[in-house]
Amino acid sequence: MKIFAAEQIYAADKTTIKKQNITSDVLMERAATRLFEWLHLRLQGNPVKIHLFCGIGNNGGDGLVLARQLKEEGYNIAVYVVRYSEKRSDDFSTNLERLKKREVTPDVLEEGDALPTISKDDIIVDAIFGLGLNRPPDDWVVALFEHLHRSRAFTLSVDIPSGLFTDRVPSDKKAVVKANHTLTFQVPKLVFFLPKTGIFTENWEVLDIGLDQEFLSTAETDYELIGKNEVLAFYEPRKKYSHKGTYGHSLIIGGSYGKIGAVHLAAKACLHTGSGLVTAYVPQCGYTPLQTNLPEAMVITDAAEKHISKIDFDIEPTVIGLGIGMGKDTKTVNALGQFLDVNKTPLVIDADALNILSENEEFLDKLPPRSVLTPHPKELERLIGKWDGDFQKLEMAKSFSQKYDCVLVIKGSNTLTIYDGKGYVNTTGNPGMATGGTGDVLTGMVTGLIAQGYPPLQAAIFGVYMHGEAGDTMVEDTGYQTLTASKLIEGIGEAFLDLFAVDDDVLADEE
Ligand SMILES: NC(=O)C1=CN([C@@H]2O[C@H](COP(=O)(O)OP(=O)(O)OC[C@H]3O[C@@H](n4cnc5c(N)ncnc54)[C@H](O)[C@@H]3O)[C@@H](O)[C@H]2O)[C@H](O)CC1
Ligand SMILES: [K+]
């Protein structure tokens, strides 16, 4: 699913109004009707008090239309106009008049006014600012946001939590409404997925307001949300007359004394993802544990006992997963530099190999085109430098990926894959996966997909999705705290099966 920028959404509005020959007022009515339906379906006439806080722009207009529709259905509402500006949008004014005709006159809140009492059992509708926010809200508006937050009432934000910009991180956390749920129009917004802005809404949901489909399907966006539909398009079925050679040979290079487990996890995940053959290249201390515990994998050992001192092998792997548990011994650093001088095989690079690259920038020029780099935020910072906010981070990541022609997988709650100026936002995964070894599993999975012929970008996007899906499947049995990287590997099979699972509802319909 595409993630549109605010300007594109405004453009989609304009096109829709023109092509459907409607007024902006009709579009607002449609949008707010979706809000009403959502609430009415859940509340079924419940007399709970609903406080609707409306700004003076079109987000406020949505709130006023919703208030009118709730009033007509007999709900217990209180409406406030948050007058943060003298200006008013036309559709706001039209709907204010319509509301007054229904004998609802909103309280106008201005600087210095007493704030309404809100009980924790009430509902707040936040329609104060939408996509049009262009500067931080005034102090008294921030005080209102804090008042809403202190009430602990369920807060439903319209389109976007008020105070959240669409293209930058707010400098003051207090200056944003904390939403329990956001009902956003037509398309998800990028800010829902970034660590510093995603925190302002616990949940979000898209409401279809019938924007022009042609516009939506033909527009190019900088970001895309990756769910099952998107990755299904990448899936390559296993062929009947195939053999292990058909599915590539992955080489996992890494490990050091005390960190052989990382290679074990990566190699095992690589096998579970479908790589035809997997070989591990480890220091000698890794030989016995790997041969004993992972019989499917072959093992090549370095001359050194405890760390990699020279990367030298006589096999021809399809792809190499590099860096897990490898350490940064001087001999290992030199070994990596010499290896990169001659290597032409596609690479997936993680962990210590990333740190070595950060400390030896000249190595970056030696990477084969479209190498996949999988940093967590700290590794990313070492690679691309410090950033100021999530948006700058993304721009810096895009430049880095362009400069070195690499696929950058920024690991996090919503892992973001960057390539060729575009970002792919993953939707699977959960906090149970914040535990040692899950990154090694991801490296193994992406490596295993490239081994089977998936192009690096698709392998990264698909691997990240499957990794999260495996975690989501397993956490149902383990709970967050007990999910481990080994458990995650057990979930990879389920994640593949889930790609083609038929919904229970569909089966029920057929019966
Ligand atoms: N296609 C859709 O998604 C539709 C969305 N709708 C709703 O419209 C809003 C966007 O409306 P807009 O009027 O452009 O913006 P706001 O409501 O956010 O109004 C802001 C308003 O206030 C001014 N302003 C901005 N920042 C500040 C500030 N810090 N202090 C004071 N004033 C400020 C700004 O100039 C604007 O005038 C969208 O989010 C949806 O909710 C449509 O209803 C249907 C189609
Ligand atoms: K809002």
Coordinates of C-alpha atoms and ligand atoms in Angstrom, one line a residue:
M1 CA 0.0 0.0 0.0
K2 CA 1.3 3.4 -0.9
I3 CA 2.1 6.0 1.7
F4 CA 1.3 9.4 0.3
A5 CA 2.8 12.7 1.3
A6 CA 0.4 15.5 2.6
E7 CA 0.7 17.4 -0.7
Q8 CA -0.3 14.3 -2.6
I9 CA -3.3 13.9 -0.4
Y10 CA -4.4 17.5 -1.1
A11 CA -3.9 16.8 -4.8
A12 CA -5.9 13.6 -4.6
D13 CA -8.7 15.7 -2.9
K14 CA -8.7 18.2 -5.8
T15 CA -8.7 15.5 -8.5
T16 CA -11.5 13.6 -6.7
I17 CA -13.7 16.7 -6.4
K18 CA -13.2 17.5 -10.1
K19 CA -13.6 14.0 -11.5
Q20 CA -16.6 13.1 -9.3
N21 CA -18.1 16.5 -9.9
I22 CA -18.7 17.1 -6.2
T23 CA -17.9 20.0 -3.8
S24 CA -15.3 19.8 -1.1
D25 CA -18.2 20.0 1.4
V26 CA -19.6 16.7 0.0
L27 CA -16.1 15.1 0.4
M28 CA -16.0 16.4 4.0
E29 CA -19.5 15.0 4.7
R30 CA -18.4 11.6 3.2
A31 CA -15.2 11.5 5.3
A32 CA -17.1 12.4 8.5
T33 CA -19.8 9.9 7.8
R34 CA -17.1 7.2 7.8
L35 CA -16.1 8.5 11.2
F36 CA -19.7 8.4 12.4
E37 CA -20.2 4.9 11.1
W38 CA -17.1 3.7 12.9
L39 CA -18.2 5.2 16.2
H40 CA -21.8 4.2 15.9
L41 CA -21.0 0.6 15.1
R42 CA -19.1 0.4 18.4
L43 CA -21.2 2.6 20.6
Q44 CA -24.7 1.5 19.4
G45 CA -26.3 4.5 21.0
N46 CA -24.4 4.2 24.3
P47 CA -25.0 7.4 26.3
V48 CA -21.3 7.9 27.1
K49 CA -20.3 11.6 27.0
I50 CA -18.4 12.4 23.8
H51 CA -16.3 15.6 23.8
L52 CA -15.5 16.8 20.3
F53 CA -12.7 19.3 20.1
C54 CA -12.7 21.0 16.7
G55 CA -10.1 23.3 15.2
I56 CA -10.9 26.0 12.6
G57 CA -9.6 24.2 9.5
N58 CA -11.0 21.2 7.6
N59 CA -10.0 18.8 10.4
G60 CA -12.2 20.8 12.6
G61 CA -14.9 20.7 9.9
D62 CA -14.8 16.9 10.0
G63 CA -15.3 17.1 13.7
L64 CA -18.3 19.4 13.3
V65 CA -20.0 17.1 10.8
L66 CA -19.4 14.2 13.1
A67 CA -20.9 16.2 15.9
R68 CA -24.0 16.9 13.8
Q69 CA -24.4 13.2 12.8
L70 CA -23.9 12.1 16.4
K71 CA -26.5 14.6 17.6
E72 CA -29.0 13.4 15.1
E73 CA -28.6 9.9 16.4
G74 CA -29.2 11.1 20.0
Y75 CA -25.6 10.8 21.3
N76 CA -24.6 12.7 24.4
I77 CA -22.1 15.3 22.9
A78 CA -20.3 18.4 23.9
V79 CA -18.7 20.4 21.1
Y80 CA -15.8 22.9 21.4
V81 CA -14.2 25.1 18.8
V82 CA -10.6 25.5 19.6
R83 CA -10.0 29.0 18.2
Y84 CA -6.3 29.0 17.7
S85 CA -6.6 31.4 14.7
E86 CA -9.0 34.1 13.4
K87 CA -9.1 32.2 10.1
R88 CA -11.7 29.6 9.3
S89 CA -12.0 27.3 6.4
D90 CA -15.1 27.6 4.2
D91 CA -16.3 24.1 4.9
F92 CA -15.7 24.6 8.6
S93 CA -17.9 27.7 8.6
T94 CA -20.6 25.9 6.5
N95 CA -20.7 23.1 9.0
L96 CA -20.7 25.3 12.0
E97 CA -23.9 26.9 10.7
R98 CA -25.5 23.5 10.0
L99 CA -24.7 22.4 13.5
K100 CA -26.1 25.6 15.0
K101 CA -29.3 24.9 13.1
R102 CA -29.5 21.6 15.0
E103 CA -29.4 23.7 18.2
V104 CA -25.9 22.7 19.0
T105 CA -23.8 25.8 19.7
P106 CA -20.2 24.8 20.4
D107 CA -18.2 26.4 23.3
V108 CA -15.5 28.5 21.9
L109 CA -12.2 27.9 23.6
E110 CA -9.6 30.7 23.5
E111 CA -6.4 31.5 25.3
G112 CA -7.1 32.0 29.1
D113 CA -10.5 30.2 29.0
A114 CA -11.3 27.5 31.7
L115 CA -11.0 24.0 30.2
P116 CA -14.0 21.7 30.3
T117 CA -14.1 18.8 32.9
I118 CA -13.6 15.5 31.2
S119 CA -14.0 12.2 33.1
K120 CA -11.9 9.2 32.3
D121 CA -14.9 7.3 31.2
D122 CA -15.8 9.9 28.5
I123 CA -14.6 9.8 24.9
I124 CA -12.5 12.6 23.3
V125 CA -12.7 13.3 19.6
D126 CA -9.6 15.2 18.6
A127 CA -10.3 17.2 15.4
I128 CA -8.1 20.1 16.3
F129 CA -5.3 20.0 13.7
G130 CA -5.1 17.8 10.7
L131 CA -2.6 17.7 7.8
G132 CA -2.6 21.5 7.7
L133 CA -0.4 22.0 10.8
N134 CA 2.4 24.3 9.7
R135 CA 3.9 25.5 13.0
P136 CA 3.9 24.3 16.6
P137 CA 0.6 25.0 18.4
D138 CA 0.5 28.0 20.8
D139 CA 1.2 27.4 24.5
W140 CA -2.4 27.5 25.5
V141 CA -3.3 24.9 22.9
V142 CA -0.5 22.7 24.2
A143 CA -2.0 23.2 27.7
L144 CA -5.3 22.0 26.3
F145 CA -3.6 18.9 24.9
E146 CA -2.1 18.2 28.3
H147 CA -5.5 18.6 29.9
L148 CA -7.0 16.0 27.5
H149 CA -4.1 13.7 28.3
R150 CA -4.6 14.1 32.0
S151 CA -8.2 13.2 31.8
R152 CA -7.2 9.6 30.7
A153 CA -10.3 9.5 28.6
F154 CA -10.2 7.4 25.4
T155 CA -9.0 9.7 22.7
L156 CA -9.9 9.2 19.1
S157 CA -7.9 11.4 16.7
V158 CA -9.3 12.4 13.3
D159 CA -6.9 11.8 10.5
I160 CA -3.7 12.4 12.6
P161 CA -3.1 13.2 16.2
S162 CA -3.3 17.0 16.5
G163 CA 0.1 18.6 16.7
L164 CA 1.8 16.0 14.7
F165 CA 3.5 17.3 11.5
T166 CA 3.6 15.1 8.5
D167 CA 7.2 15.8 7.6
R168 CA 9.1 16.5 10.8
V169 CA 9.4 15.4 14.4
P170 CA 7.8 17.8 16.9
S171 CA 10.3 19.5 19.1
D172 CA 8.0 19.2 22.2
K173 CA 6.4 15.9 23.0
K174 CA 3.7 17.7 25.0
A175 CA 2.6 19.6 21.9
V176 CA 0.9 16.5 20.4
V177 CA -2.3 14.8 21.3
K178 CA -1.7 11.3 22.6
A179 CA -4.3 9.2 20.7
N180 CA -5.6 5.8 21.7
H181 CA -6.8 5.4 18.1
T182 CA -6.5 7.4 15.0
L183 CA -9.0 7.1 12.1
T184 CA -7.0 8.3 9.1
F185 CA -8.5 9.1 5.7
Q186 CA -7.9 6.9 2.7
V187 CA -4.1 6.2 3.2
P188 CA -1.8 5.5 6.2
K189 CA 0.6 8.4 7.1
L190 CA 4.3 7.8 7.3
V191 CA 4.4 9.3 10.8
F192 CA 2.5 6.3 12.2
F193 CA 5.6 4.2 11.5
L194 CA 8.6 6.2 12.7
P195 CA 10.0 5.7 16.2
K196 CA 9.7 9.4 17.3
T197 CA 6.3 10.1 15.8
G198 CA 4.6 6.7 15.9
I199 CA 4.4 6.9 19.7
F200 CA 1.6 9.4 19.5
T201 CA -1.0 6.9 18.4
E202 CA -1.5 3.5 19.9
N203 CA -3.5 2.2 17.0
W204 CA -4.5 3.6 13.6
E205 CA -7.0 2.5 11.0
V206 CA -7.7 3.7 7.4
L207 CA -11.1 4.9 6.4
D208 CA -11.9 4.7 2.7
I209 CA -13.4 8.1 1.7
G210 CA -13.6 7.3 -2.0
L211 CA -10.7 9.4 -3.3
D212 CA -10.1 9.0 -7.0
Q213 CA -8.7 5.5 -7.6
E214 CA -6.9 6.4 -10.7
F215 CA -5.0 9.1 -8.9
L216 CA -4.1 6.8 -6.1
S217 CA -3.0 3.9 -8.3
T218 CA -0.9 5.9 -10.7
A219 CA 0.8 8.3 -8.3
E220 CA 4.4 7.5 -7.4
T221 CA 5.1 7.6 -3.7
D222 CA 8.4 7.8 -1.7
Y223 CA 7.2 5.2 0.7
E224 CA 5.3 2.0 0.6
L225 CA 3.7 0.0 3.4
I226 CA 4.5 -3.7 3.1
G227 CA 1.9 -6.3 4.0
K228 CA 1.0 -9.8 2.8
N229 CA -0.4 -8.5 -0.5
E230 CA 2.9 -6.8 -1.4
V231 CA 5.2 -9.7 -0.6
L232 CA 3.0 -12.3 -2.2
A233 CA 3.9 -10.7 -5.5
F234 CA 7.6 -11.6 -4.9
Y235 CA 7.0 -15.2 -3.8
E236 CA 8.7 -17.8 -6.0
P237 CA 7.1 -21.3 -5.9
R238 CA 9.3 -24.3 -5.5
K239 CA 9.6 -26.2 -8.8
K240 CA 8.8 -29.9 -9.0
Y241 CA 11.9 -30.9 -11.0
S242 CA 14.3 -29.0 -8.8
H243 CA 17.2 -30.1 -6.6
K244 CA 19.3 -28.6 -3.9
G245 CA 21.5 -26.9 -6.5
T246 CA 18.5 -25.0 -7.8
Y247 CA 18.1 -23.1 -4.6
G248 CA 21.6 -21.8 -4.2
H249 CA 24.5 -22.1 -1.8
S250 CA 24.7 -19.7 1.1
L251 CA 27.9 -19.0 3.0
I252 CA 27.6 -17.5 6.4
I253 CA 30.8 -15.9 7.6
G254 CA 31.1 -14.9 11.2
G255 CA 31.5 -16.0 14.8
S256 CA 34.3 -15.6 17.4
Y257 CA 34.9 -17.2 20.7
G258 CA 31.7 -17.0 22.7
K259 CA 29.6 -15.9 19.7
I260 CA 29.3 -19.0 17.6
G261 CA 25.6 -19.1 18.5
A262 CA 25.0 -16.1 16.2
V263 CA 26.3 -18.1 13.2
H264 CA 24.3 -21.1 14.3
L265 CA 21.1 -19.0 14.3
A266 CA 21.9 -17.3 10.9
A267 CA 22.7 -20.6 9.2
K268 CA 19.7 -22.4 10.6
A269 CA 17.4 -19.5 9.6
C270 CA 18.9 -19.6 6.2
L271 CA 18.1 -23.3 5.9
H272 CA 14.6 -22.8 7.1
T273 CA 14.1 -20.1 4.5
G274 CA 14.9 -22.5 1.7
S275 CA 18.5 -22.1 0.8
G276 CA 19.6 -25.2 -1.1
L277 CA 22.9 -25.5 0.7
V278 CA 24.4 -23.7 3.7
T279 CA 28.0 -23.5 4.7
A280 CA 29.3 -21.7 7.8
Y281 CA 32.8 -20.1 7.8
V282 CA 33.9 -19.8 11.4
P283 CA 37.0 -19.8 13.6
Q284 CA 38.0 -23.3 14.8
C285 CA 36.2 -23.0 18.1
G286 CA 33.0 -23.0 16.0
Y287 CA 33.6 -26.4 14.4
T288 CA 32.3 -28.8 17.0
P289 CA 29.2 -26.9 18.2
L290 CA 28.0 -26.3 14.6
Q291 CA 28.7 -29.9 13.4
T292 CA 27.0 -31.3 16.4
N293 CA 24.0 -29.1 16.6
L294 CA 23.3 -28.2 13.0
P295 CA 23.9 -31.3 10.9
E296 CA 22.3 -29.8 7.7
A297 CA 25.1 -27.1 7.5
M298 CA 28.6 -27.7 6.3
V299 CA 31.4 -26.0 8.1
I300 CA 34.7 -24.5 6.9
T301 CA 37.1 -23.2 9.6
D302 CA 39.6 -20.4 9.7
A303 CA 43.2 -21.1 10.7
A304 CA 42.7 -19.2 13.9
E305 CA 41.1 -20.7 17.0
K306 CA 39.0 -17.8 18.3
H307 CA 38.4 -15.3 15.6
I308 CA 38.4 -15.0 11.8
S309 CA 42.0 -14.2 10.6
K310 CA 41.7 -14.8 6.9
I311 CA 38.6 -15.3 4.7
D312 CA 39.6 -18.1 2.4
F313 CA 37.4 -20.8 1.0
D314 CA 37.3 -23.0 -2.1
I315 CA 33.6 -23.2 -2.7
E316 CA 31.5 -21.0 -5.0
P317 CA 28.6 -19.6 -2.9
T318 CA 25.7 -17.9 -4.5
V319 CA 25.5 -15.3 -1.7
I320 CA 27.4 -14.5 1.5
G321 CA 25.9 -13.5 4.8
L322 CA 28.7 -11.7 6.7
G323 CA 29.5 -10.3 10.1
I324 CA 27.4 -11.9 12.7
G325 CA 29.2 -12.5 16.0
M326 CA 32.5 -11.7 14.1
G327 CA 34.1 -9.3 16.5
K328 CA 36.5 -6.5 15.5
D329 CA 39.9 -8.1 16.1
T330 CA 42.6 -6.4 14.0
K331 CA 43.2 -9.6 12.1
T332 CA 39.5 -9.9 11.4
V333 CA 39.4 -6.3 10.1
N334 CA 42.3 -7.0 7.8
A335 CA 40.8 -10.2 6.7
L336 CA 37.5 -8.4 5.8
G337 CA 39.4 -5.7 3.9
Q338 CA 41.4 -8.3 1.8
F339 CA 38.3 -10.3 1.2
L340 CA 36.3 -7.3 -0.1
D341 CA 39.2 -6.5 -2.5
V342 CA 38.6 -9.7 -4.4
N343 CA 35.0 -10.6 -3.6
K344 CA 32.3 -10.5 -6.4
T345 CA 29.6 -12.6 -4.7
P346 CA 26.5 -10.7 -3.4
L347 CA 26.6 -9.8 0.2
V348 CA 24.3 -9.5 3.2
I349 CA 26.2 -7.5 5.9
D350 CA 25.3 -7.3 9.5
A351 CA 26.6 -6.6 13.0
D352 CA 30.4 -6.4 13.5
A353 CA 31.0 -6.3 9.8
L354 CA 28.9 -3.1 9.7
N355 CA 30.9 -1.6 12.5
I356 CA 34.1 -2.4 10.7
L357 CA 32.7 -0.7 7.6
S358 CA 31.9 2.4 9.7
E359 CA 35.4 2.5 11.0
N360 CA 37.0 1.8 7.6
E361 CA 35.1 3.9 5.2
E362 CA 37.3 2.9 2.2
F363 CA 35.8 -0.6 2.6
L364 CA 32.4 0.7 1.6
D365 CA 33.6 1.4 -2.0
K366 CA 34.5 -2.2 -2.3
L367 CA 31.0 -3.6 -1.7
P368 CA 29.4 -5.3 -4.7
P369 CA 26.4 -3.5 -6.1
R370 CA 23.1 -3.9 -4.2
S371 CA 24.7 -5.4 -1.1
V372 CA 22.2 -5.6 1.7
L373 CA 23.1 -3.9 4.9
T374 CA 21.0 -4.6 8.0
P375 CA 21.9 -2.1 10.8
H376 CA 20.0 -1.5 14.0
P377 CA 19.7 2.2 14.9
K378 CA 23.2 2.4 16.6
E379 CA 24.9 0.6 13.8
L380 CA 23.1 2.9 11.4
E381 CA 24.3 6.0 13.2
R382 CA 27.9 4.7 13.0
L383 CA 27.5 4.2 9.3
I384 CA 25.7 7.4 8.2
G385 CA 26.4 9.8 11.1
K386 CA 24.1 11.5 13.7
W387 CA 20.7 12.7 12.5
D388 CA 18.3 15.2 13.9
G389 CA 14.9 13.5 13.9
D390 CA 13.5 10.6 12.0
F391 CA 12.9 12.5 8.7
Q392 CA 16.5 13.6 8.5
K393 CA 17.6 10.0 9.3
L394 CA 15.6 8.8 6.3
E395 CA 17.1 11.4 4.0
M396 CA 20.6 10.5 5.1
A397 CA 19.9 6.8 4.7
K398 CA 18.6 7.4 1.2
S399 CA 21.8 9.3 0.3
F400 CA 24.0 6.7 1.8
S401 CA 22.1 3.9 -0.1
Q402 CA 22.5 5.9 -3.3
K403 CA 26.1 6.7 -2.8
Y404 CA 27.2 3.1 -2.2
D405 CA 24.4 1.4 -4.2
C406 CA 23.3 -0.7 -1.3
V407 CA 20.0 -1.8 0.1
L408 CA 19.7 -0.4 3.6
V409 CA 17.5 -2.3 6.1
I410 CA 16.9 -0.1 9.1
K411 CA 15.8 -2.5 11.9
G412 CA 13.3 -1.3 14.4
S413 CA 9.6 -1.6 15.4
N414 CA 8.7 -0.9 11.8
T415 CA 11.8 -2.0 9.9
L416 CA 12.3 0.3 6.9
T417 CA 14.1 -0.9 3.8
I418 CA 15.7 1.9 1.7
Y419 CA 16.8 1.6 -1.9
D420 CA 16.9 3.8 -4.9
G421 CA 15.3 6.8 -3.1
K422 CA 12.4 4.8 -1.9
G423 CA 11.4 3.4 1.6
Y424 CA 9.5 0.2 2.3
V425 CA 7.8 0.1 5.7
N426 CA 7.3 -3.3 7.2
T427 CA 4.1 -4.1 9.1
T428 CA 4.9 -7.4 10.8
G429 CA 6.8 -8.1 14.0
N430 CA 6.3 -7.3 17.7
P431 CA 8.2 -6.2 20.9
G432 CA 8.9 -9.9 21.8
M433 CA 11.5 -9.8 19.0
A434 CA 13.6 -7.3 20.9
T435 CA 15.9 -10.0 22.1
G436 CA 19.4 -11.2 21.3
G437 CA 19.8 -13.2 18.1
T438 CA 16.8 -12.1 16.2
G439 CA 19.0 -9.9 13.9
D440 CA 21.2 -13.0 13.2
V441 CA 18.0 -14.8 12.1
L442 CA 17.1 -11.9 9.8
T443 CA 20.5 -12.0 8.2
G444 CA 20.2 -15.7 7.6
M445 CA 16.7 -15.3 6.1
V446 CA 17.7 -12.6 3.7
T447 CA 20.8 -14.5 2.7
G448 CA 18.7 -17.6 2.1
L449 CA 16.3 -15.7 -0.2
I450 CA 19.1 -14.3 -2.3
A451 CA 20.5 -17.8 -2.6
Q452 CA 17.2 -18.9 -4.2
G453 CA 17.3 -16.1 -6.8
Y454 CA 15.3 -13.3 -5.2
P455 CA 16.9 -10.0 -6.2
P456 CA 18.5 -8.2 -3.2
L457 CA 15.8 -5.6 -2.7
Q458 CA 12.9 -8.1 -2.9
A459 CA 14.9 -10.5 -0.6
A460 CA 15.3 -7.7 2.0
I461 CA 11.6 -6.6 1.9
F462 CA 10.3 -10.2 1.8
G463 CA 12.8 -11.4 4.5
V464 CA 11.9 -8.6 6.8
Y465 CA 8.2 -9.3 6.4
M466 CA 8.6 -13.1 6.9
H467 CA 10.9 -12.5 9.9
G468 CA 8.2 -10.3 11.6
E469 CA 5.4 -12.7 10.6
A470 CA 7.4 -15.6 12.1
G471 CA 7.6 -13.6 15.3
D472 CA 3.9 -12.7 15.3
T473 CA 3.0 -16.4 14.8
M474 CA 5.3 -17.7 17.6
V475 CA 4.4 -15.0 20.1
E476 CA 0.9 -16.3 20.3
D477 CA 2.3 -19.4 22.0
T478 CA 5.2 -17.9 23.9
G479 CA 4.1 -14.4 24.9
Y480 CA 6.5 -11.5 24.4
Q481 CA 9.0 -12.3 27.2
T482 CA 9.6 -15.9 26.2
L483 CA 10.0 -15.4 22.5
T484 CA 13.6 -16.2 21.6
A485 CA 15.6 -16.2 18.3
S486 CA 15.4 -20.0 18.2
K487 CA 11.7 -19.9 18.5
L488 CA 11.6 -17.3 15.7
I489 CA 13.2 -19.8 13.4
E490 CA 10.6 -22.4 14.2
G491 CA 8.0 -19.8 13.1
I492 CA 9.5 -19.3 9.6
G493 CA 7.5 -22.3 8.2
E494 CA 4.3 -21.0 9.6
A495 CA 5.1 -17.6 8.0
F496 CA 5.4 -19.3 4.6
L497 CA 2.1 -21.2 5.1
D498 CA 0.4 -18.1 6.2
L499 CA 1.2 -16.5 2.9
F500 CA -1.4 -18.8 1.3
A501 CA -3.7 -19.3 4.2
V502 CA -7.4 -18.9 3.3
D503 CA -9.3 -16.8 5.8
D504 CA -11.6 -18.8 8.1
D505 CA -14.4 -16.4 7.1
V506 CA -14.0 -17.3 3.4
L507 CA -14.2 -21.0 4.2
A508 CA -17.3 -20.4 6.4
D509 CA -19.0 -18.6 3.4
E510 CA -18.3 -21.6 1.2
E511 CA -19.9 -24.1 3.6
Ligands
LIG1 N1 -8.6 13.6 1.6 C1 -8.6 13.8 2.8 O1 -7.9 13.2 3.6 C2 -9.6 14.8 3.4 C3 -9.3 15.4 4.5 N2 -10.1 16.3 5.1 C4 -9.6 16.9 6.4 O2 -8.9 18.1 6.1 C5 -7.8 18.1 6.9 C6 -6.8 19.1 6.4 O3 -7.5 20.4 6.5 P1 -6.7 21.8 6.5 O4 -7.8 22.8 6.6 O5 -5.8 21.8 5.3 O6 -5.8 21.7 7.8 P2 -6.1 21.7 9.3 O7 -7.5 21.3 9.6 O8 -5.0 20.9 9.9 O9 -6.2 23.2 9.7 C7 -5.1 23.9 10.1 C8 -5.4 25.4 9.9 O10 -4.8 26.1 10.9 C9 -3.7 26.8 10.4 N3 -2.5 26.4 11.2 C10 -1.6 25.5 11.0 N4 -0.8 25.3 12.0 C11 -1.3 26.2 13.0 C12 -0.8 26.6 14.3 N5 0.2 26.0 14.9 N6 -1.5 27.5 15.0 C13 -2.6 28.2 14.4 N7 -3.0 27.9 13.1 C14 -2.4 27.0 12.4 C15 -3.5 26.4 8.9 O11 -3.2 27.5 8.2 C16 -4.9 25.9 8.6 O12 -5.7 27.0 8.2 C17 -7.3 16.7 7.0 O13 -6.4 16.5 8.0 C18 -8.7 16.0 7.1 O14 -9.0 16.0 8.5 C19 -11.3 16.7 4.5 O15 -12.3 16.9 5.4 C20 -11.9 15.6 3.6 C21 -10.8 15.1 2.6
K2 K -6.7 15.6 14.5

